[in-house]
Short mmCIF file of C-alpha atoms in Angstrom, two decimals:
data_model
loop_
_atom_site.label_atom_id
_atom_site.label_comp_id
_atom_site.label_asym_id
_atom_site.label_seq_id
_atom_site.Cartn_x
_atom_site.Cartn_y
_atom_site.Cartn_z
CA UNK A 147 18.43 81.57 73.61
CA UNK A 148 16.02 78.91 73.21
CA UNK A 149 15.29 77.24 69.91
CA UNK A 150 11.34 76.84 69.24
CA UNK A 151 11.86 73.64 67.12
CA UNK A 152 14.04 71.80 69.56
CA UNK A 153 11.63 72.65 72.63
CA UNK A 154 8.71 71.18 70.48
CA UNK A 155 10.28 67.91 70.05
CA UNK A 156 11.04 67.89 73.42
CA UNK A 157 7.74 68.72 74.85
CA UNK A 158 5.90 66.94 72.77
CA UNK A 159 8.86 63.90 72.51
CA UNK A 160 6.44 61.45 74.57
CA UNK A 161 3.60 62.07 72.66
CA UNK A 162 5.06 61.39 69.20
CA UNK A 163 6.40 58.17 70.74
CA UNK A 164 3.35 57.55 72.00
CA UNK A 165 1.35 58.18 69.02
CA UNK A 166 3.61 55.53 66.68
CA UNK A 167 3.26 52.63 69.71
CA UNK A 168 -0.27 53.57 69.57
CA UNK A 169 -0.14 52.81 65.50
CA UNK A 170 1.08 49.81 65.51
CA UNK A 171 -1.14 48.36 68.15
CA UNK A 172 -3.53 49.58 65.86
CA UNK A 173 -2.01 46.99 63.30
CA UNK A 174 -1.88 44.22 65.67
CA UNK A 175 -5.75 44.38 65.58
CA UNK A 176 -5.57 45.25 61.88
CA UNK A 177 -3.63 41.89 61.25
CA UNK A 178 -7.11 39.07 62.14
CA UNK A 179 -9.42 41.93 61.02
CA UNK A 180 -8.23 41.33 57.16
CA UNK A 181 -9.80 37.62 57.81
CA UNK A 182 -12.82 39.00 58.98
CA UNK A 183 -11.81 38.18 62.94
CA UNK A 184 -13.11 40.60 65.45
CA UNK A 185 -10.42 39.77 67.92
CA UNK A 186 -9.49 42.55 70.83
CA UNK A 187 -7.04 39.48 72.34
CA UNK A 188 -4.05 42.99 71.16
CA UNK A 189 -4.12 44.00 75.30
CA UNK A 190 -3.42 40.48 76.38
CA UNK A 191 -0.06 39.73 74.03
CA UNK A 192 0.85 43.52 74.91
CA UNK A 193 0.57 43.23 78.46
CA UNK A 194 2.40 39.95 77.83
CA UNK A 195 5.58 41.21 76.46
CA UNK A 196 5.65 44.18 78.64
CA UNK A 197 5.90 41.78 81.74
CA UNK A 198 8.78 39.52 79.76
CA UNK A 199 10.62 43.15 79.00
CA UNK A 200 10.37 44.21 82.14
CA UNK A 201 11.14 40.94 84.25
CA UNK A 202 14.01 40.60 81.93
CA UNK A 203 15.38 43.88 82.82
CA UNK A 204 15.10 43.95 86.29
CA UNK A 205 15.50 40.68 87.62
CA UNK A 206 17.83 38.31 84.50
CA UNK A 207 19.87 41.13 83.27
CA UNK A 208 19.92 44.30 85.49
CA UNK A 209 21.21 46.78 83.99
CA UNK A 210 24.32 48.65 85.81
CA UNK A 211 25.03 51.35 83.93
CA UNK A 212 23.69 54.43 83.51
CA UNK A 213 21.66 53.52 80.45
CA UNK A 214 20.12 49.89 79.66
CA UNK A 215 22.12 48.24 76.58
CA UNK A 216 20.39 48.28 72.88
CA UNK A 217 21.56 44.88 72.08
CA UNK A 218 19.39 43.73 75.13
CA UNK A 219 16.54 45.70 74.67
CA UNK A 220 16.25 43.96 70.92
CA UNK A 221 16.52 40.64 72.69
CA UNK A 222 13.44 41.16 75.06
CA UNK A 223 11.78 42.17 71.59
CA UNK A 224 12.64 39.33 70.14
CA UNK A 225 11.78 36.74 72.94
CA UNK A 226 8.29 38.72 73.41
CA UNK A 227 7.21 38.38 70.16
CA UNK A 228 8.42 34.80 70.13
CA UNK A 229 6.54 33.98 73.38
CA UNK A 230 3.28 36.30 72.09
CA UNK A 231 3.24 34.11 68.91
CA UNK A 232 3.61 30.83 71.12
CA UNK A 233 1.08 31.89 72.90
CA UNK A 234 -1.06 33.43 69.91
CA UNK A 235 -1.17 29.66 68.76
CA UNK A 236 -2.32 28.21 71.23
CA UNK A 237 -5.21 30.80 72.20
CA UNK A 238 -6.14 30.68 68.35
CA UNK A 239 -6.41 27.41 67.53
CA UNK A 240 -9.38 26.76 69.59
CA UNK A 241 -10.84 30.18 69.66
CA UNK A 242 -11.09 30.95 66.03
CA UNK A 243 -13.91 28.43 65.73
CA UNK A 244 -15.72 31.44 67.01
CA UNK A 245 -17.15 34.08 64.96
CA UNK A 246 -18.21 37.55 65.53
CA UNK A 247 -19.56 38.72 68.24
CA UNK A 248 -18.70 35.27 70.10
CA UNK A 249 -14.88 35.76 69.12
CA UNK A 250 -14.87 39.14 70.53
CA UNK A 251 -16.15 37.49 73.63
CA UNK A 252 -13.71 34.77 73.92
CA UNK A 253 -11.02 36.93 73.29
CA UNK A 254 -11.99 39.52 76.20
CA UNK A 255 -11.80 36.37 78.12
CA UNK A 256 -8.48 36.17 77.28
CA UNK A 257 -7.65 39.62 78.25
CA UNK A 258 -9.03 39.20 81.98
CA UNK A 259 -7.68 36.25 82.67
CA UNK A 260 -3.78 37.21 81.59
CA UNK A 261 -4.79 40.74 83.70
CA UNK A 262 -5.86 38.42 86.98
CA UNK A 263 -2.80 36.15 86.32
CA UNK A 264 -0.61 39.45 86.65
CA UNK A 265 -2.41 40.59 89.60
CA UNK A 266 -2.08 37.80 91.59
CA UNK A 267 1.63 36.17 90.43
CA UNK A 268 4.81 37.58 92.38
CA UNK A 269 6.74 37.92 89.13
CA UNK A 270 4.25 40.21 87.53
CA UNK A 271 4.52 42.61 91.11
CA UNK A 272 0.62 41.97 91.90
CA UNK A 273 -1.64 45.26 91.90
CA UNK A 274 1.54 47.41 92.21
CA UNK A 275 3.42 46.00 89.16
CA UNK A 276 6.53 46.22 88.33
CA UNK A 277 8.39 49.95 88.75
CA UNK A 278 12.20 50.95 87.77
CA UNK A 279 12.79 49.41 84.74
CA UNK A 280 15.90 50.76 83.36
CA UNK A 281 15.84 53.14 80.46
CA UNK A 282 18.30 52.17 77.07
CA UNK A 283 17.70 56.30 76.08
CA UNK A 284 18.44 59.37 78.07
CA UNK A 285 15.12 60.64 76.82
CA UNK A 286 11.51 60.09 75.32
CA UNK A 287 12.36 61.28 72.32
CA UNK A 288 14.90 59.36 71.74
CA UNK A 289 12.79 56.55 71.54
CA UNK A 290 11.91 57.19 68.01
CA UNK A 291 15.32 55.48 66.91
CA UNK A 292 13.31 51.97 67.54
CA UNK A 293 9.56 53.38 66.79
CA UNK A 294 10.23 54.96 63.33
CA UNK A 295 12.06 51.64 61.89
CA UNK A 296 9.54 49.19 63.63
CA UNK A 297 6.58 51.17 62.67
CA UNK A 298 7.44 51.57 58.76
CA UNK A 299 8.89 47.52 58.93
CA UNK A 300 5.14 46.91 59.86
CA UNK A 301 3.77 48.69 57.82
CA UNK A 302 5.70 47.31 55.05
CA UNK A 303 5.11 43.71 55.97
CA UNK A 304 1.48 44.71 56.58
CA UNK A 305 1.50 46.07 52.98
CA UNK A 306 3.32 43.33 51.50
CA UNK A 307 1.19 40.18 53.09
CA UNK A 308 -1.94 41.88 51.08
CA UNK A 309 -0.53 41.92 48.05
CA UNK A 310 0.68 37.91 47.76
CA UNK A 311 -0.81 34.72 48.20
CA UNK A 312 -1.42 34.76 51.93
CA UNK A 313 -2.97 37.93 51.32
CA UNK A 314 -5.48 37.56 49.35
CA UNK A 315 -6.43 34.05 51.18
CA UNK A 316 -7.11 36.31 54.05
CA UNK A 317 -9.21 39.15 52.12
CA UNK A 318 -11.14 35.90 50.47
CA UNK A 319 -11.99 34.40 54.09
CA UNK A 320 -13.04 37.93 54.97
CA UNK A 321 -15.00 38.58 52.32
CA UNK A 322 -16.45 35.03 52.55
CA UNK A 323 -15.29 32.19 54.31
CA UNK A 324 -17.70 29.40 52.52
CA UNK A 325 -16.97 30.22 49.17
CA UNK A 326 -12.83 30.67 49.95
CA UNK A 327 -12.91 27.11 51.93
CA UNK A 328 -14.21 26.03 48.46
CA UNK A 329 -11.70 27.23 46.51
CA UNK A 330 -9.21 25.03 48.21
CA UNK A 331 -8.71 27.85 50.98
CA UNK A 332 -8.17 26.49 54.27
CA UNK A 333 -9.63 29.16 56.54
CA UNK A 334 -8.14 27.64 60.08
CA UNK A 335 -4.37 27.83 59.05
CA UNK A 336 -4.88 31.45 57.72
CA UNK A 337 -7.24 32.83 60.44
CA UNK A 338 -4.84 31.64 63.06
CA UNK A 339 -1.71 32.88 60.96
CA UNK A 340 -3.08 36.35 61.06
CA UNK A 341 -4.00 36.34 64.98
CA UNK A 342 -0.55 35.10 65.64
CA UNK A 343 1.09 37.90 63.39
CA UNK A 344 -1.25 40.26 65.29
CA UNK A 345 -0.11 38.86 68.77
CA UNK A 346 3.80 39.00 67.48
CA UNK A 347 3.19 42.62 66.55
CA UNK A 348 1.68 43.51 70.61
CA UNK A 349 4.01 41.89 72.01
CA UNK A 350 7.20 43.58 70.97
CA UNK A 351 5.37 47.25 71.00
CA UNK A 352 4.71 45.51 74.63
CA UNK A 353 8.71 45.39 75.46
CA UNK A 354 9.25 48.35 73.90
CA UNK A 355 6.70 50.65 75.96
CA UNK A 356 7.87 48.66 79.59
CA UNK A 357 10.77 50.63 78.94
CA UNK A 358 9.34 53.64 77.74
CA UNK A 359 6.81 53.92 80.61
CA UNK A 360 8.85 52.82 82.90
CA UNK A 361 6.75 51.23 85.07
CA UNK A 362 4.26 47.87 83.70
CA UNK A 363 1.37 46.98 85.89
CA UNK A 364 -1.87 44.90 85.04
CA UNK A 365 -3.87 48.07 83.77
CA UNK A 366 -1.56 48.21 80.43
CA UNK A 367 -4.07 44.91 79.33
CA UNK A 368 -7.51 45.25 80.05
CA UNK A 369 -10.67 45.34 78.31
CA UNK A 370 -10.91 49.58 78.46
CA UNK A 371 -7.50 49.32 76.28
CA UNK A 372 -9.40 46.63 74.26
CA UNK A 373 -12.45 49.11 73.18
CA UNK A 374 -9.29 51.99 72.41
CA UNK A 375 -7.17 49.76 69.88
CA UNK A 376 -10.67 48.71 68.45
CA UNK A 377 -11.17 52.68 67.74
CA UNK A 378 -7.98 53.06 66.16
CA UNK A 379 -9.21 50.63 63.11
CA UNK A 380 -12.58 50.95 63.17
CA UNK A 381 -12.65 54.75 62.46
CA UNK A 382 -9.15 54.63 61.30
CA UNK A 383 -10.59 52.14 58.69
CA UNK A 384 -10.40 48.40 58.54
CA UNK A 385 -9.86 48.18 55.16
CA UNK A 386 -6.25 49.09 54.29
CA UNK A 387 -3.12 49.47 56.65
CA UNK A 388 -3.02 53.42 56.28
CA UNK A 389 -6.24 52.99 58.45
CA UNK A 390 -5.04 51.55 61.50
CA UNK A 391 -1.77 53.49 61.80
CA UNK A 392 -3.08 56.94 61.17
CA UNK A 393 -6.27 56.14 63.38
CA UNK A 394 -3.74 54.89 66.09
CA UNK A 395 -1.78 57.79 65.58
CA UNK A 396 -4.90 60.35 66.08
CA UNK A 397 -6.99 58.39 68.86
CA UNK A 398 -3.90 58.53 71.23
CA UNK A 399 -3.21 61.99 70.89
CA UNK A 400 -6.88 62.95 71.23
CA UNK A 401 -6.72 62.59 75.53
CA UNK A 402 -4.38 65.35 75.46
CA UNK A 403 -6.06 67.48 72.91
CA UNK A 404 -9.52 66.65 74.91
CA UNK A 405 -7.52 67.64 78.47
CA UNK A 406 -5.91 70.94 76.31
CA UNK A 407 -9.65 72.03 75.36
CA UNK A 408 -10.69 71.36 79.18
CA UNK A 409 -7.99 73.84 80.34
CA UNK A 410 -9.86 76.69 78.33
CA UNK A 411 -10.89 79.72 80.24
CA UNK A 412 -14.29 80.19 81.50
CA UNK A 413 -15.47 76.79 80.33
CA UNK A 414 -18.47 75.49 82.54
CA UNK A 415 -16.45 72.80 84.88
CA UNK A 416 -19.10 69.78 84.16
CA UNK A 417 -17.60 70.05 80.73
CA UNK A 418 -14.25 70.30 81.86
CA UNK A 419 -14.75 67.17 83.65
CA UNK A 420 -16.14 65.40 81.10
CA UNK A 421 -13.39 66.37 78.74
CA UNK A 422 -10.68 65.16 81.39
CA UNK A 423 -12.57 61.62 82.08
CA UNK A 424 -15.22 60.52 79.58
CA UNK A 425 -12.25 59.58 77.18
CA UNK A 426 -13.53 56.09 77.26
CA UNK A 427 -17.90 57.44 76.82
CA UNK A 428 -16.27 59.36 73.44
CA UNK A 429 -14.16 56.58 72.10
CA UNK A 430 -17.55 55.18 72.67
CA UNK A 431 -19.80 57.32 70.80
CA UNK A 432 -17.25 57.49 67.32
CA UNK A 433 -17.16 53.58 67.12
CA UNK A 434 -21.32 53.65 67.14
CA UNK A 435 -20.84 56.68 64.58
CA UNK A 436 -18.29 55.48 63.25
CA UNK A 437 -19.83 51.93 62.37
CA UNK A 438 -23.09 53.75 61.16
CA UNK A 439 -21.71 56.34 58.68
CA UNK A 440 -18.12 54.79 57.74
CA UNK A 441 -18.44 51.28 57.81
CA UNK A 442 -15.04 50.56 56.69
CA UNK A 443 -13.53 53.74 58.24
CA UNK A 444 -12.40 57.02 57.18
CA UNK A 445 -9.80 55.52 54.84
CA UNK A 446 -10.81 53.62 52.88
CA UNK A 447 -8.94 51.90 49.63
CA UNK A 448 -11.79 53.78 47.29
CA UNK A 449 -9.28 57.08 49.03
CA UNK A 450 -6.40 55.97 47.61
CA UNK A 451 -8.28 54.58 43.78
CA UNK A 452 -9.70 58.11 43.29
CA UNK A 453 -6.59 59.82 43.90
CA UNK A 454 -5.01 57.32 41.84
CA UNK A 455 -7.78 58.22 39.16
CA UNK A 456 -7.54 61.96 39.68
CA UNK A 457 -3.44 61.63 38.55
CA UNK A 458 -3.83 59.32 35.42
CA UNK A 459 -6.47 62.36 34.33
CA UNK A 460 -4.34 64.95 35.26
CA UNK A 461 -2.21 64.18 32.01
CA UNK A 462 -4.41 63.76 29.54
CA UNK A 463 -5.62 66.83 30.12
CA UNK A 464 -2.15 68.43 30.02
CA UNK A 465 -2.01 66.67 26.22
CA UNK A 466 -5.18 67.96 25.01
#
């Protein structure tokens, strides 16, 4: 006899992996938005340490046994965040002069020109990529041993860096960068501290999925994903790190609830289609909602004051 709960998790196993991945890419581009940087450079450092996993574990350390070791798998983490940060640096430095619109630019630039890299280097594969890399679990679901602990560590750290010094530099520069630079703020170091923390964060949710998809080619970074994780935080909301994670968390599950609602009965089949393929035209149409009717998202830290309002009454009311 078949037990309902365990044949949800394992249906929907991927998915709930997917959906924390997709959260904390959403705080990768969460990370340069609390200094006011429109960066969507997330695709490039992802795609980045999904090529170092996956070159790592099919061509340095292939794996023999049935399953690919843990200790390894941490290792690729660790060196692809290392080499995302490196590389976060040295992207930053000069492109953070920009601002804007002009930033966003720059950083798409980025994007393409790590995905034509990929397509044309033998290491990456080319245009087929790089297949077979070796699974540490026997199954998606099992996955959630490393995305539960990485995604609450980030969101912790996330947390944390707003509430101390470096935090509030950031909020300052975002809020505005002339009068922080005045107060003694230096807006370079801190602009390119948070892109770097942002690229650290892609690229070890980078290694991690190479394993979980099992395959890594040069569509995992290009500007299509760019326009996604931008959805996650700007209708998530861009003002506090519940934002990001739980509009990371909905955005990636909506293909499959859009592709669920196409499979309805008697629905006319130009709708189906659209349903099935105009994920990217919707993601589309809620960021220019989105930005018109909740310009800082749906959550927003005026959420989380009125609830916190709403219990300090809740007392007093008790008393009288």
């Amino acid at each position: 006899m078949s037990n309902p709960g365990f044949d949800f998790f394992t249906t929907y196993g991927f998915l709930m992996v997917s959906m924390l991945l997709g959260a904390m890419l959403g705080l990768s581009l969460y990370l340069p938005l609390m200094a006011g940087q429109l960066s969507l450079a997330s695709p490039g450092f992802y795609a980045l340490g999904g090529y170092i996993a996956a070159i790592f574990s099919t061509k340095v350390f292939p794996s023999t046994g049935a399953t690919f070791p843990i200790p390894l798998l941490l290792l690729e983490m660790v060196v692809a965040g290392a080499m995302s940060g490196v590389l976060g640096v040295l992207v930053g430095v000069p492109a953070l002069r920009l601002r804007g619109i002009y930033l966003a630019i720059a950083t798409i630039a980025f994007v393409e020109i790590l995905r034509v890299l990929a397509l044309n280097l033998e290491i990456t594969g080319g245009a087929v990529g790089i297949f077979g890399i070796p699974q540490p679990f026997q199954t998606p679901l099992e996955y959630l041993w490393i995305a539960v602990p990485l995604l609450l560590l980030s969101m912790f750290f996330v947390y944390r860096l707003e509430n101390i010094r470096i935090g509030r530099a950031l909020i300052a520069i975002r809020e505005d960068e002339l009068a922080a630079d005045a107060m003694g703020i230096n807006p370079t170091y801190y602009k390119v501290l948070a892109f770097t923390l942002g690229a650290i964060l892609a690229g070890v949710v980078g290694a991690v999925s190479a394993h979980f998809l099992n395959t890594w080619n040069a569509r995992q970074g290009t500007f299509d994903a760019s326009i996604i994780y931008l959805t996650f935080v700007l209708i998530g909301g861009s003002r506090t790190v519940a934002g990001p994670v739980l509009g990371g968390m909905v955005f990636t599950a909506l293909p499959e609830v859009l592709r669920a609602i196409a499979d309805t009965p008697n629905l006319p089949l130009w709708l189906a289609s659209f349903l099935r393929d105009g994920r990217l035209i919707i993601f589309g149409l809620l960021i220019v909602i989105g930005t018109i009717f909740f310009p800082q998202g749906l959550v927003t830290p005026d959420l989380f004051k009125r609830r916190d309002r709403t219990k300090k009454m809740v007392p007093t009311a008790v008393r009288k």
